[in-house]
mmCIF file with all atom_site columns, C-alpha atoms in Angstrom:
data_model
loop_
_atom_site.group_PDB
_atom_site.id
_atom_site.type_symbol
_atom_site.label_atom_id
_atom_site.label_alt_id
_atom_site.label_comp_id
_atom_site.label_asym_id
_atom_site.label_entity_id
_atom_site.label_seq_id
_atom_site.pdbx_PDB_ins_code
_atom_site.Cartn_x
_atom_site.Cartn_y
_atom_site.Cartn_z
_atom_site.occupancy
_atom_site.B_iso_or_equiv
_atom_site.pdbx_formal_charge
_atom_site.auth_seq_id
_atom_site.auth_comp_id
_atom_site.auth_asym_id
_atom_site.auth_atom_id
_atom_site.pdbx_PDB_model_num
ATOM 1  C CA . ALA A 1 1  ? -0.190 0.014   0.078   1.00 0.00 ? 1  ALA A CA 1
ATOM 2  C CA . LEU A 1 2  ? 2.962  2.310   0.889   1.00 0.00 ? 2  LEU A CA 1
ATOM 3  C CA . THR A 1 3  ? 4.609  1.811   -2.430  1.00 0.00 ? 3  THR A CA 1
ATOM 4  C CA . ALA A 1 4  ? 1.525  2.329   -4.451  1.00 0.00 ? 4  ALA A CA 1
ATOM 5  C CA . ALA A 1 5  ? 0.536  5.511   -2.615  1.00 0.00 ? 5  ALA A CA 1
ATOM 6  C CA . VAL A 1 6  ? 4.126  6.934   -3.024  1.00 0.00 ? 6  VAL A CA 1
ATOM 7  C CA . ARG A 1 7  ? 4.216  6.229   -6.647  1.00 0.00 ? 7  ARG A CA 1
ATOM 8  C CA . GLU A 1 8  ? 0.851  7.436   -7.248  1.00 0.00 ? 8  GLU A CA 1
ATOM 9  C CA . ALA A 1 9  ? 1.542  10.775  -5.605  1.00 0.00 ? 9  ALA A CA 1
ATOM 10 C CA . PHE A 1 10 ? 5.320  11.507  -6.666  1.00 0.00 ? 10 PHE A CA 1
ATOM 11 C CA . GLY A 1 11 ? 5.735  9.190   -9.686  1.00 0.00 ? 11 GLY A CA 1
ATOM 12 C CA . ASP A 1 12 ? 9.509  8.848   -10.370 1.00 0.00 ? 12 ASP A CA 1
ATOM 13 C CA . ILE A 1 13 ? 10.454 11.692  -8.159  1.00 0.00 ? 13 ILE A CA 1
ATOM 14 C CA . VAL A 1 14 ? 10.692 9.380   -5.227  1.00 0.00 ? 14 VAL A CA 1
ATOM 15 C CA . ALA A 1 15 ? 12.215 5.953   -5.276  1.00 0.00 ? 15 ALA A CA 1
ATOM 16 C CA . VAL A 1 16 ? 10.908 3.456   -2.564  1.00 0.00 ? 16 VAL A CA 1
ATOM 17 C CA . TRP A 1 17 ? 13.158 0.721   -1.282  1.00 0.00 ? 17 TRP A CA 1
ATOM 18 C CA . LEU A 1 18 ? 12.051 -2.369  0.926   1.00 0.00 ? 18 LEU A CA 1
ATOM 19 C CA . VAL A 1 19 ? 14.689 -3.155  3.395   1.00 0.00 ? 19 VAL A CA 1
ATOM 20 C CA . LEU A 1 20 ? 14.418 -6.828  4.495   1.00 0.00 ? 20 LEU A CA 1
ATOM 21 C CA . GLY A 1 21 ? 16.457 -8.749  6.877   1.00 0.00 ? 21 GLY A CA 1
ATOM 22 C CA . ARG A 1 22 ? 17.145 -12.449 6.737   1.00 0.00 ? 22 ARG A CA 1
ATOM 23 C CA . ARG A 1 23 ? 14.049 -13.307 8.511   1.00 0.00 ? 23 ARG A CA 1
ATOM 24 C CA . HIS A 1 24 ? 11.657 -11.604 6.124   1.00 0.00 ? 24 HIS A CA 1
ATOM 25 C CA . HIS A 1 25 ? 10.661 -12.641 2.757   1.00 0.00 ? 25 HIS A CA 1
ATOM 26 C CA . VAL A 1 26 ? 8.158  -11.081 0.314   1.00 0.00 ? 26 VAL A CA 1
ATOM 27 C CA . ALA A 1 27 ? 7.023  -13.320 -2.763  1.00 0.00 ? 27 ALA A CA 1
ATOM 28 C CA . GLN A 1 28 ? 6.332  -10.111 -4.977  1.00 0.00 ? 28 GLN A CA 1
ATOM 29 C CA . PRO A 1 29 ? 7.543  -7.015  -3.681  1.00 0.00 ? 29 PRO A CA 1
ATOM 30 C CA . LEU A 1 30 ? 6.115  -3.759  -5.124  1.00 0.00 ? 30 LEU A CA 1
ATOM 31 C CA . ALA A 1 31 ? 9.444  -1.974  -4.512  1.00 0.00 ? 31 ALA A CA 1
ATOM 32 C CA . ALA A 1 32 ? 13.049 -2.343  -4.943  1.00 0.00 ? 32 ALA A CA 1
ATOM 33 C CA . VAL A 1 33 ? 14.571 -4.829  -2.372  1.00 0.00 ? 33 VAL A CA 1
ATOM 34 C CA . LEU A 1 34 ? 17.678 -4.213  -0.213  1.00 0.00 ? 34 LEU A CA 1
ATOM 35 C CA . ARG A 1 35 ? 18.527 -7.379  1.549   1.00 0.00 ? 35 ARG A CA 1
ATOM 36 C CA . ASP A 1 36 ? 20.144 -6.582  5.052   1.00 0.00 ? 36 ASP A CA 1
ATOM 37 C CA . ASP A 1 37 ? 21.099 -10.116 6.367   1.00 0.00 ? 37 ASP A CA 1
ATOM 38 C CA . ARG A 1 38 ? 23.635 -8.471  8.861   1.00 0.00 ? 38 ARG A CA 1
ATOM 39 C CA . GLY A 1 39 ? 21.334 -5.953  10.185  1.00 0.00 ? 39 GLY A CA 1
ATOM 40 C CA . GLU A 1 40 ? 23.441 -2.798  9.157   1.00 0.00 ? 40 GLU A CA 1
ATOM 41 C CA . VAL A 1 41 ? 21.045 -0.600  7.566   1.00 0.00 ? 41 VAL A CA 1
ATOM 42 C CA . TRP A 1 42 ? 18.835 0.430   10.456  1.00 0.00 ? 42 TRP A CA 1
ATOM 43 C CA . PRO A 1 43 ? 21.388 1.327   12.993  1.00 0.00 ? 43 PRO A CA 1
ATOM 44 C CA . ARG A 1 44 ? 23.217 3.417   10.154  1.00 0.00 ? 44 ARG A CA 1
ATOM 45 C CA . PHE A 1 45 ? 20.112 5.656   9.899   1.00 0.00 ? 45 PHE A CA 1
ATOM 46 C CA . ALA A 1 46 ? 19.610 5.520   13.641  1.00 0.00 ? 46 ALA A CA 1
ATOM 47 C CA . ALA A 1 47 ? 16.310 4.204   12.970  1.00 0.00 ? 47 ALA A CA 1
ATOM 48 C CA . GLU A 1 48 ? 14.166 1.166   14.302  1.00 0.00 ? 48 GLU A CA 1
ATOM 49 C CA . GLU A 1 49 ? 13.281 -1.679  11.704  1.00 0.00 ? 49 GLU A CA 1
ATOM 50 C CA . GLY A 1 50 ? 10.008 -0.867  10.078  1.00 0.00 ? 50 GLY A CA 1
ATOM 51 C CA . SER A 1 51 ? 10.632 2.827   10.180  1.00 0.00 ? 51 SER A CA 1
ATOM 52 C CA . LEU A 1 52 ? 10.203 5.119   7.186   1.00 0.00 ? 52 LEU A CA 1
ATOM 53 C CA . VAL A 1 53 ? 13.366 6.840   6.150   1.00 0.00 ? 53 VAL A CA 1
ATOM 54 C CA . LEU A 1 54 ? 13.701 9.366   3.473   1.00 0.00 ? 54 LEU A CA 1
ATOM 55 C CA . VAL A 1 55 ? 17.036 9.805   1.990   1.00 0.00 ? 55 VAL A CA 1
ATOM 56 C CA . HIS A 1 56 ? 18.023 12.576  -0.279  1.00 0.00 ? 56 HIS A CA 1
ATOM 57 C CA . PRO A 1 57 ? 20.363 11.768  -3.368  1.00 0.00 ? 57 PRO A CA 1
ATOM 58 C CA . ASP A 1 58 ? 23.114 13.312  -1.742  1.00 0.00 ? 58 ASP A CA 1
ATOM 59 C CA . GLY A 1 59 ? 22.832 10.970  1.330   1.00 0.00 ? 59 GLY A CA 1
ATOM 60 C CA . TYR A 1 60 ? 21.234 13.479  3.692   1.00 0.00 ? 60 TYR A CA 1
ATOM 61 C CA . ILE A 1 61 ? 18.325 11.975  5.827   1.00 0.00 ? 61 ILE A CA 1
ATOM 62 C CA . GLY A 1 62 ? 15.572 14.440  5.274   1.00 0.00 ? 62 GLY A CA 1
ATOM 63 C CA . PHE A 1 63 ? 12.783 12.326  7.233   1.00 0.00 ? 63 PHE A CA 1
ATOM 64 C CA . CYS A 1 64 ? 12.857 9.335   9.847   1.00 0.00 ? 64 CYS A CA 1
ATOM 65 C CA . SER A 1 65 ? 9.987  8.131   11.717  1.00 0.00 ? 65 SER A CA 1
ATOM 66 C CA . GLU A 1 66 ? 9.608  5.731   14.543  1.00 0.00 ? 66 GLU A CA 1
ATOM 67 C CA . GLY A 1 67 ? 7.516  2.947   12.966  1.00 0.00 ? 67 GLY A CA 1
ATOM 68 C CA . PRO A 1 68 ? 5.420  3.361   9.753   1.00 0.00 ? 68 PRO A CA 1
ATOM 69 C CA . ALA A 1 69 ? 4.104  6.951   10.394  1.00 0.00 ? 69 ALA A CA 1
ATOM 70 C CA . MET A 1 70 ? 2.582  7.673   6.792   1.00 0.00 ? 70 MET A CA 1
ATOM 71 C CA . ASP A 1 71 ? 0.644  10.831  7.892   1.00 0.00 ? 71 ASP A CA 1
ATOM 72 C CA . LYS A 1 72 ? 3.839  12.315  9.129   1.00 0.00 ? 72 LYS A CA 1
ATOM 73 C CA . LEU A 1 73 ? 5.834  11.386  5.961   1.00 0.00 ? 73 LEU A CA 1
ATOM 74 C CA . TRP A 1 74 ? 2.999  13.070  3.866   1.00 0.00 ? 74 TRP A CA 1
ATOM 75 C CA . THR A 1 75 ? 3.187  16.239  5.863   1.00 0.00 ? 75 THR A CA 1
ATOM 76 C CA . TYR A 1 76 ? 6.800  16.462  5.525   1.00 0.00 ? 76 TYR A CA 1
ATOM 77 C CA . LEU A 1 77 ? 6.646  16.019  1.668   1.00 0.00 ? 77 LEU A CA 1
ATOM 78 C CA . ALA A 1 78 ? 3.835  18.449  1.428   1.00 0.00 ? 78 ALA A CA 1
ATOM 79 C CA . ALA A 1 79 ? 6.097  21.029  2.594   1.00 0.00 ? 79 ALA A CA 1
ATOM 80 C CA . PHE A 1 80 ? 8.145  20.719  -0.449  1.00 0.00 ? 80 PHE A CA 1
ATOM 81 C CA . SER A 1 81 ? 4.874  20.972  -2.675  1.00 0.00 ? 81 SER A CA 1
ATOM 82 C CA . LEU A 1 82 ? 5.952  17.728  -4.377  1.00 0.00 ? 82 LEU A CA 1
#
């Protein structure tokens, strides 16, 4: 649902990645998948597993939520009139 909503709202402006650890499996993901079998991604962003993290192309973290807080992400993105 998240991937479809982001694609509908922003098209190719925002890329969605699904980060999966070794315990997780998605048969047909609707987003690009980043395998994180060693658990290094979330600590790198100082985020909990399952959080939403928006990373700018230059590597700057623009938004990070505790858990899947879609409403807060939409509010953040609306500030940029995307």
